[in-house]
Short mmCIF file of C-alpha atoms in Angstrom, two decimals:
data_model
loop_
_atom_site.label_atom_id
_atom_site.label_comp_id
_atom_site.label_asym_id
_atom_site.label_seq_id
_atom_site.Cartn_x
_atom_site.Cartn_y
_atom_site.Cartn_z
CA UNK R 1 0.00 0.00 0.00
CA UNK R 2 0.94 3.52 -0.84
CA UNK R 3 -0.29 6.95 0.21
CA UNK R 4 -2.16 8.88 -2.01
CA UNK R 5 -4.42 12.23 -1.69
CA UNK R 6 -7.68 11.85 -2.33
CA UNK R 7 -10.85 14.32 -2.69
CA UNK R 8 -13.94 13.04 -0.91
CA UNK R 9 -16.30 15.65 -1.03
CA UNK R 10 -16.54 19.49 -1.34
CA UNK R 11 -13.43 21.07 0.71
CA UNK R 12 -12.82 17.70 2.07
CA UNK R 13 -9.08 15.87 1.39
CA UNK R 14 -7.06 13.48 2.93
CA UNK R 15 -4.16 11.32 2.74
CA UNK R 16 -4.75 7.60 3.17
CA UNK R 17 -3.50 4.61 1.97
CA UNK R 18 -4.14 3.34 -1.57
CA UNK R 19 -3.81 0.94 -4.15
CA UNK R 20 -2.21 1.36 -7.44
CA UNK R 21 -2.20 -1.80 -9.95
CA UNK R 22 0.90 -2.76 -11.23
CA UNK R 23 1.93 -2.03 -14.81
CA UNK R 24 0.28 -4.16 -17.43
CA UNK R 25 1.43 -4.51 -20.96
CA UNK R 26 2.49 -1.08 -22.50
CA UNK R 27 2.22 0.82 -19.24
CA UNK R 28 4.99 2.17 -16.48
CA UNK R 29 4.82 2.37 -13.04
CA UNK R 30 6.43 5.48 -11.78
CA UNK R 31 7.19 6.96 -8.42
CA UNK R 32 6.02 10.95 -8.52
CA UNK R 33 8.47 13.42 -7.08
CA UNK R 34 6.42 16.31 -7.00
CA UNK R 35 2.80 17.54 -8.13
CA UNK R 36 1.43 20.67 -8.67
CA UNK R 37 -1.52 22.05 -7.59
CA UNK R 38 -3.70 23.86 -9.97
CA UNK R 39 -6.70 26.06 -10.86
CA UNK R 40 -8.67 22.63 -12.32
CA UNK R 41 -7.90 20.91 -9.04
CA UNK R 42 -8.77 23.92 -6.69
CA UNK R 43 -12.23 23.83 -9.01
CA UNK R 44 -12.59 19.90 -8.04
CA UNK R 45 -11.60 21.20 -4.46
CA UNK R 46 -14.56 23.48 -4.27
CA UNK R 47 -16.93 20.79 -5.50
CA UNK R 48 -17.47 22.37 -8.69
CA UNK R 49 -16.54 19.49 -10.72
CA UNK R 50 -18.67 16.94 -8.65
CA UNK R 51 -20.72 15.71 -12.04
CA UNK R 52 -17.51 14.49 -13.68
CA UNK R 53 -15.01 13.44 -10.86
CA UNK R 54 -15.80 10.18 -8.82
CA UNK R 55 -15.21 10.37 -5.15
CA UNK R 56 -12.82 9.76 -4.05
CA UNK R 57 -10.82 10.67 -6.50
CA UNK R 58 -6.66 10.92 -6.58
CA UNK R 59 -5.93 14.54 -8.04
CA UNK R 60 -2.85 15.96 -9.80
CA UNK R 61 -1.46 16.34 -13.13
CA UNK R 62 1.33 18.48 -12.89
CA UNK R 63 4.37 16.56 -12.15
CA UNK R 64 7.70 14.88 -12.14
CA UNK R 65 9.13 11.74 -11.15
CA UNK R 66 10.68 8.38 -12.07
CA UNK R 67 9.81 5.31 -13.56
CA UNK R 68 9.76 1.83 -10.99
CA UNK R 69 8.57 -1.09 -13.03
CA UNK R 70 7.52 -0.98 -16.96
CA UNK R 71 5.10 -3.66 -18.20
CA UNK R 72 5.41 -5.50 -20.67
CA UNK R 73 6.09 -4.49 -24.49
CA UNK R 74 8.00 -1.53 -23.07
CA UNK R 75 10.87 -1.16 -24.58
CA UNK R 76 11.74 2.57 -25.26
CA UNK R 77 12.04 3.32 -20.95
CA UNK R 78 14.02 2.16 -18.32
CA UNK R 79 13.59 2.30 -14.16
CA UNK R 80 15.24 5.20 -12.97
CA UNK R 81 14.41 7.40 -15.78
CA UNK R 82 13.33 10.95 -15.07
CA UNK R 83 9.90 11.43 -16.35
CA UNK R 84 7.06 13.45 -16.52
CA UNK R 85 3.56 12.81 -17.56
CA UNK R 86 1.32 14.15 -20.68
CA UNK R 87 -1.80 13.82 -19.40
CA UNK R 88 -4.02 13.02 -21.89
CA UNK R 89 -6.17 9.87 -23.27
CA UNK R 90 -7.76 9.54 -26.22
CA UNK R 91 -10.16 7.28 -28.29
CA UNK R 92 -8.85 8.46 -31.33
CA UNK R 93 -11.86 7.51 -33.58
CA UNK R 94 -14.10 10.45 -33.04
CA UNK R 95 -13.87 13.57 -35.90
CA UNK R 96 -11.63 15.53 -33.49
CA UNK R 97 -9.15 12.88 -33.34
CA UNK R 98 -9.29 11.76 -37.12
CA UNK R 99 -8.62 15.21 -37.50
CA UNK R 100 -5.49 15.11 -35.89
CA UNK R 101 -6.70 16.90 -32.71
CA UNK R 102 -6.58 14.02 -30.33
CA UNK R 103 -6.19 16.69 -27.48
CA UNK R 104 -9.79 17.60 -27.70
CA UNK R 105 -11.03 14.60 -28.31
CA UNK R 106 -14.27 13.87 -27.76
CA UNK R 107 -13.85 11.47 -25.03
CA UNK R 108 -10.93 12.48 -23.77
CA UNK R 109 -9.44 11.06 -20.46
CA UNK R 110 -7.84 13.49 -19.11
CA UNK R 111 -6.06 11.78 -16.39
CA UNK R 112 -6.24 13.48 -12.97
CA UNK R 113 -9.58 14.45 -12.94
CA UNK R 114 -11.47 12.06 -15.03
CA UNK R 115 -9.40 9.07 -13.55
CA UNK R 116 -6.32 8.80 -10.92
CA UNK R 117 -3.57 11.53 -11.14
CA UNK R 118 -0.29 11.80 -9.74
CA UNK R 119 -0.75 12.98 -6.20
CA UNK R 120 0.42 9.68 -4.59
CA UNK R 121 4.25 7.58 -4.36
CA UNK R 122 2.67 5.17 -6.86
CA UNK R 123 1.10 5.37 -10.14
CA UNK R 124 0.73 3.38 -13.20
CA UNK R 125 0.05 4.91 -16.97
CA UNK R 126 0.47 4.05 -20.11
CA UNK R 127 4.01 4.76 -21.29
CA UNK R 128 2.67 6.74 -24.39
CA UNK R 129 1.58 9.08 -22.21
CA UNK R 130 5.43 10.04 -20.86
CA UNK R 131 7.87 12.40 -21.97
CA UNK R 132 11.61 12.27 -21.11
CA UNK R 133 13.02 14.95 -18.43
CA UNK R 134 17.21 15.79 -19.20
CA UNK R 135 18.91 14.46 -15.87
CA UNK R 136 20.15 17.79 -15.23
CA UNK R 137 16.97 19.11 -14.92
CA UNK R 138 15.50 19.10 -10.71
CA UNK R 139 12.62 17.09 -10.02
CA UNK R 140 10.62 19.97 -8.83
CA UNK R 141 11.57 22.73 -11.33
CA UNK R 142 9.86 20.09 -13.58
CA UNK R 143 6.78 19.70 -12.04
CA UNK R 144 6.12 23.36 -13.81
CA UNK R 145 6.76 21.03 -17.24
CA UNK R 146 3.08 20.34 -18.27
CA UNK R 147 1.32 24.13 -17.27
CA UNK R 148 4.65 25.81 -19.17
CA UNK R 149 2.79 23.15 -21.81
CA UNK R 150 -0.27 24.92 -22.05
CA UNK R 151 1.56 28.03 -22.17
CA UNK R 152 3.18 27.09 -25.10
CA UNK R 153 0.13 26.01 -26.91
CA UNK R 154 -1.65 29.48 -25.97
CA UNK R 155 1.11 31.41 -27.73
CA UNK R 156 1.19 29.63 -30.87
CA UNK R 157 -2.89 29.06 -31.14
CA UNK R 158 -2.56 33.44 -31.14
CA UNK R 159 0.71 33.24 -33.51
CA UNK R 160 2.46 35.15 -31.38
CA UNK R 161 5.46 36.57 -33.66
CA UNK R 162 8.59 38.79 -32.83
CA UNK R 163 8.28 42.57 -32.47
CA UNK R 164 4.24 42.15 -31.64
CA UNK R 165 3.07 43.59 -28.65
CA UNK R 166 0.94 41.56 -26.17
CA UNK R 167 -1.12 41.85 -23.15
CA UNK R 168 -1.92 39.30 -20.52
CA UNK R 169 -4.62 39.77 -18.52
CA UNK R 170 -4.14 37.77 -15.12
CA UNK R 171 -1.13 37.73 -13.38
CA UNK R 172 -1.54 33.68 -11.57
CA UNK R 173 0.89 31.15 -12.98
CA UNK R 174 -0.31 30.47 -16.13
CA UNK R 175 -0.94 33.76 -17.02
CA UNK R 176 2.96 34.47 -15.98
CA UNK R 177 3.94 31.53 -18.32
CA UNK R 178 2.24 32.68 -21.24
CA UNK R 179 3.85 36.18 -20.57
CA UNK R 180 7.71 34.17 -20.35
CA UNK R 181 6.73 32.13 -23.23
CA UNK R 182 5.48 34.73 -25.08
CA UNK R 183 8.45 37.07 -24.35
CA UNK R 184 10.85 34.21 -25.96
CA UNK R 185 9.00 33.99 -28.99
CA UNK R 186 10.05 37.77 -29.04
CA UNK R 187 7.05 39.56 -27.97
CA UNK R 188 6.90 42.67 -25.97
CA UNK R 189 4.68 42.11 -22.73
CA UNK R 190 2.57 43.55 -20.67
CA UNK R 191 0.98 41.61 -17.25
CA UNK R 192 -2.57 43.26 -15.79
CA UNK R 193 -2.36 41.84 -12.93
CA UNK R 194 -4.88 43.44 -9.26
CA UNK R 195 -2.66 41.32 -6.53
CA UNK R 196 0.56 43.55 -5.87
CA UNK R 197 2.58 40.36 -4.48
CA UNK R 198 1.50 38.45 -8.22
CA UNK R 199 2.74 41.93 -9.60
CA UNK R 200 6.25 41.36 -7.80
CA UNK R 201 6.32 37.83 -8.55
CA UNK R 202 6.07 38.52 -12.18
CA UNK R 203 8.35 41.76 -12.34
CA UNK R 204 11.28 39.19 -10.51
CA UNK R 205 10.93 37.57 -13.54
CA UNK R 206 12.12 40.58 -15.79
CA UNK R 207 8.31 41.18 -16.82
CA UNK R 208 6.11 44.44 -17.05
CA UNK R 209 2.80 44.42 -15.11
CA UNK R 210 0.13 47.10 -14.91
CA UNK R 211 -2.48 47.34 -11.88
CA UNK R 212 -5.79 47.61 -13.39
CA UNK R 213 -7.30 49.34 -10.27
CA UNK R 214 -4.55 52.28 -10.24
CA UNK R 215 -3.01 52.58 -13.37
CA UNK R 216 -4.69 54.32 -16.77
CA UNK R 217 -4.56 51.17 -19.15
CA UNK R 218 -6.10 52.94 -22.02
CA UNK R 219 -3.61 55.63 -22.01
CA UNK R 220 -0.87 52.93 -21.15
CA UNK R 221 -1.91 51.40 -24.06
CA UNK R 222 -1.93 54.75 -26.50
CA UNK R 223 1.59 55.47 -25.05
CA UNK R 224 3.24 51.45 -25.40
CA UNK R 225 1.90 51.18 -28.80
CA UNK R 226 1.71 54.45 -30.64
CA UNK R 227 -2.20 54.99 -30.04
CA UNK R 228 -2.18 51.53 -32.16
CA UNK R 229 -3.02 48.98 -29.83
CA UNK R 230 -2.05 45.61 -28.84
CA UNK R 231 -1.02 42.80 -31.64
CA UNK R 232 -2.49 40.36 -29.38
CA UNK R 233 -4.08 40.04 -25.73
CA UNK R 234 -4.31 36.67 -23.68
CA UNK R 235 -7.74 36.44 -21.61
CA UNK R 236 -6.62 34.72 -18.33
CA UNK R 237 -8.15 36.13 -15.43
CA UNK R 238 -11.98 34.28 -15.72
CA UNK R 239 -13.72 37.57 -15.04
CA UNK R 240 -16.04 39.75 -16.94
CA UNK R 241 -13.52 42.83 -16.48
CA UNK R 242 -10.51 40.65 -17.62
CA UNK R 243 -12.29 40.06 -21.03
CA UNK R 244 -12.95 43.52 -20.93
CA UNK R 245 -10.04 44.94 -21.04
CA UNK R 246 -8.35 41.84 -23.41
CA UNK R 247 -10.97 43.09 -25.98
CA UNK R 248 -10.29 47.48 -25.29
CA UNK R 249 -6.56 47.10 -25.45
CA UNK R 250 -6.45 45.23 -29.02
CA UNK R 251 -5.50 47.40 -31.89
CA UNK R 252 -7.28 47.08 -35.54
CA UNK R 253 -7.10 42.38 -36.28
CA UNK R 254 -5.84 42.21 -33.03
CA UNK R 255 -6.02 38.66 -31.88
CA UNK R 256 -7.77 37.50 -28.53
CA UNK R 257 -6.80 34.18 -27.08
CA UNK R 258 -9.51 33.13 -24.71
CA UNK R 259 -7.39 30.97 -22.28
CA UNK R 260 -9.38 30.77 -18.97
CA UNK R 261 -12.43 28.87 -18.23
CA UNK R 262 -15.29 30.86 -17.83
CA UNK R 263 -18.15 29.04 -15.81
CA UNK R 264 -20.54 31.16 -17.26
CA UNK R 265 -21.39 32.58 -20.23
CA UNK R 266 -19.66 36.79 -21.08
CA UNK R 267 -21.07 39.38 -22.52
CA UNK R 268 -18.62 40.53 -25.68
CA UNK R 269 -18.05 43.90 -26.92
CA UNK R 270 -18.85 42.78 -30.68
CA UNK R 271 -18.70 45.78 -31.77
CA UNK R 272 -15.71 46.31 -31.09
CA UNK R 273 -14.97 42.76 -33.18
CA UNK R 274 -16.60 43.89 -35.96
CA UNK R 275 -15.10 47.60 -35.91
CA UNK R 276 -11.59 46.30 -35.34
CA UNK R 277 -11.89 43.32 -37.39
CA UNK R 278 -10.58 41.63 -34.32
CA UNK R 279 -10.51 37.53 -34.19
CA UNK R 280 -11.00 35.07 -30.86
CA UNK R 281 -9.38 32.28 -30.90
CA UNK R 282 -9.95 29.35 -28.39
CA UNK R 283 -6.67 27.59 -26.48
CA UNK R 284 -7.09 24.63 -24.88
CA UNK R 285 -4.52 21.93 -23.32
CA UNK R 286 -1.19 20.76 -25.75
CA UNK R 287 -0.35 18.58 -28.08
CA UNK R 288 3.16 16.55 -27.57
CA UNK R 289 5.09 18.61 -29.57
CA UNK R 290 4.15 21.70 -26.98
CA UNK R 291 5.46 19.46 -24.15
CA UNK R 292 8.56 18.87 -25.39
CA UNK R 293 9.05 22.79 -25.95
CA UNK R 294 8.09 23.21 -22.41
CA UNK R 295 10.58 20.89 -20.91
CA UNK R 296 13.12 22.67 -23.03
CA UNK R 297 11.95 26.17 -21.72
CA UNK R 298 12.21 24.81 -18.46
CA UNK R 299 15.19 23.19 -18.45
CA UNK R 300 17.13 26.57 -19.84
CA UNK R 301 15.74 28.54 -17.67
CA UNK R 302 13.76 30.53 -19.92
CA UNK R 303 11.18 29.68 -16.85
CA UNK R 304 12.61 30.85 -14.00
CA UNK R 305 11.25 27.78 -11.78
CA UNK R 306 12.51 28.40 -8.81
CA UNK R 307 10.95 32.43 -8.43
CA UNK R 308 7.54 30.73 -8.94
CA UNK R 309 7.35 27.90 -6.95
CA UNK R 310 6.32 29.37 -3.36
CA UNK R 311 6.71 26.38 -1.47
CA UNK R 312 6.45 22.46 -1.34
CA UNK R 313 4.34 20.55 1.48
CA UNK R 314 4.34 17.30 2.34
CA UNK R 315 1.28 15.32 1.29
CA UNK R 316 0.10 15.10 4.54
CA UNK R 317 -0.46 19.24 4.68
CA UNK R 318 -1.84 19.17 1.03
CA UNK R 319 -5.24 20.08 2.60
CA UNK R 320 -3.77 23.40 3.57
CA UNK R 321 -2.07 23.91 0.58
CA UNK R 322 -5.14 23.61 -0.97
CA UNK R 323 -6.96 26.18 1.36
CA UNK R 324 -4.18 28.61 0.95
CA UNK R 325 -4.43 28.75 -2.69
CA UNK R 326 -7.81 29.79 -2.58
CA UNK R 327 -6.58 33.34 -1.57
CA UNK R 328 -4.32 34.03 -4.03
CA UNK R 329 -2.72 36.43 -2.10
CA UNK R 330 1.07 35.40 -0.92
CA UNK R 331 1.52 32.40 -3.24
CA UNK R 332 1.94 31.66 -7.09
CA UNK R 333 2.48 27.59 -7.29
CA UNK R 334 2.34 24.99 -4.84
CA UNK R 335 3.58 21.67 -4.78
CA UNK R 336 3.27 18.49 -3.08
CA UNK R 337 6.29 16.37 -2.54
CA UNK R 338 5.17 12.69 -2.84
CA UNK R 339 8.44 11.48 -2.07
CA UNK R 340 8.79 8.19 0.63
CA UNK R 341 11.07 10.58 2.44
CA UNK R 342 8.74 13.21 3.21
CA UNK R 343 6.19 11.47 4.01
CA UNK R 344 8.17 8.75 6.31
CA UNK R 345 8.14 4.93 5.11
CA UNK R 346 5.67 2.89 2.92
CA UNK R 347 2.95 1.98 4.70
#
């Protein structure tokens, strides 16, 4: 038996022990290092996501680790190698997959939430699903691996191109990772951001943030891009005045990425769409080729890890990891070391 943490119910976790089954033909067994925690998983912590995720459920998808066993037919991975995880199943049979975009497939699995994750020392997937981690490369820095991923796939889905200027709206981790992702492809950036400490977190990273509460974004805007406006804006926050202001600061076919989830339908200046000639595009998830950028981005630093991850908890304190997420305030990413050490011996 191995220790795993598990959602019961609405604001309810704990840590108890649990069975993984061992790897059958073309899978892996692997021993996570370290998990992120997430906006999806803070959204299955609130209950939100009751309807799809069966109680109780191991969460996590954001992570690192190595591989213990490999089943059989596995030839292409080794124990001992430093992996991390792709989390995505497909049927590939339904017209998004035949299309060649099994990452919103129809029926996708996407592993974590729709069946186990990685928040526990043991846990089997199929080895199609891994991508290799450079041995130089720490454990936890690459826990930040698969959301640099969806970074990655947000830029290019808004063809993000060298000398354009952009504008993230929401400062949280992902919206800082589009913002370093988009500054490598040679982008000028801005960060809106309301939370002074995100504002700091971001600016450590060499990036530009405005405070939409204090500063004058429209004339910020006028004076950034010679009254033109911006080349692109990425909507991250979730709110009604984040897709606001992605939609104001655009110039004439400036592009809108919509990257958050929003629970609820938002009104749309169209009219400013139609005036501008703007165009929304939709960014969800990564394909493999965007995970294997990330790891890259991580790995050289490009994603300054170690200024984003505020601190790493034992599994037994994931609860209050959990609870202090939900502020915002004082922290940016979280992780949970699943590590026997940490946690004291197999049970």
């Amino acid at each position: 038996m191995t220790l795993a943490v598990r959602y019961l119910a609405a604001r309810t976790l704990d840590t108890a022990p649990a069975e993984n089954p061992p790897p059958g033909p073309g899978q892996v067994e692997i021993a996570p290092a370290y998990v992120g925690i997430c906006g999806t998983d803070l959204h299955i912590f609130h209950g939100d996501m009751d309807a799809r995720v069966a109680a109780p459920a191991v969460l996590g998808h954001e992570m690192s680790g190595r591989i213990v066993r490999v089943g059989a037919g596995v030839d292409d991975w080794s124990p001992g190698d430093a992996v991390t995880v792709m989390p995505l199943r497909w049927d590939d049979t339904c017209p998004a997959c035949r299309a060649g975009h099994q990452h919103i497939c129809r029926h996708l699995d996407f592993i974590g939430i729709d069946s186990p994750g990685a928040m526990q020392q043991r846990w089997t997937v199929p080895a199609t699903t891994l991508v290799r981690l450079p041995g130089s490369l720490p454990l936890d820095h690459a826990a930040l691996v698969e959301p640099t991923a969806v970074a990655v796939h947000d830029v290019g889905r808004a063809q993000v191109r060298a000398g354009e200027k952009a504008v993230v709206v929401g400062g949280g981790p992902v919206g800082v990772l589009i913002a370093l992702v988009a500054r490598a492809a040679g982008a000028e950036v801005r960060v809106v951001e309301p939370s002074a400490h995100r504002r700091r977190l971001a600016e450590k990273s060499g990036l530009t943030t405005w405070d939409p509460a204090a500063d004058d974004l429209p004339e910020l805007v006028r004076e950034w891009t010679g009254d033109a406006g911006a080349d692109v804006a990425f909507e991250v926050s979730g709110a009604q005045g984040g897709v606001d202001t992605a939609v104001d600061v655009l110039g004439v076919r400036g592009r809108l990425c919509l990257v958050a989830i929003h629970p609820r339908p938002r009104e749309v200046n169209l009219h400013r769409f139609f005036w501008r000639e703007l165009t929304l595009v939709g960014a969800r998830l990564y394909d493999r080729t965007d995970f294997e950028k990330a790891v890259t981005l991580v790995a050289d630093g490009t994603v300054p890890a170690e200024q984003l991850i505020s601190r790493v908890v034992p599994m037994a304190q994931a609860p209050a990891a959990f609870e202090a997420l939900e502020g915002g305030g004082d922290v940016m990413k979280i992780l949970v070391d699943c590590t026997e050490d940490s946690q004291g011996a197999i049970q």
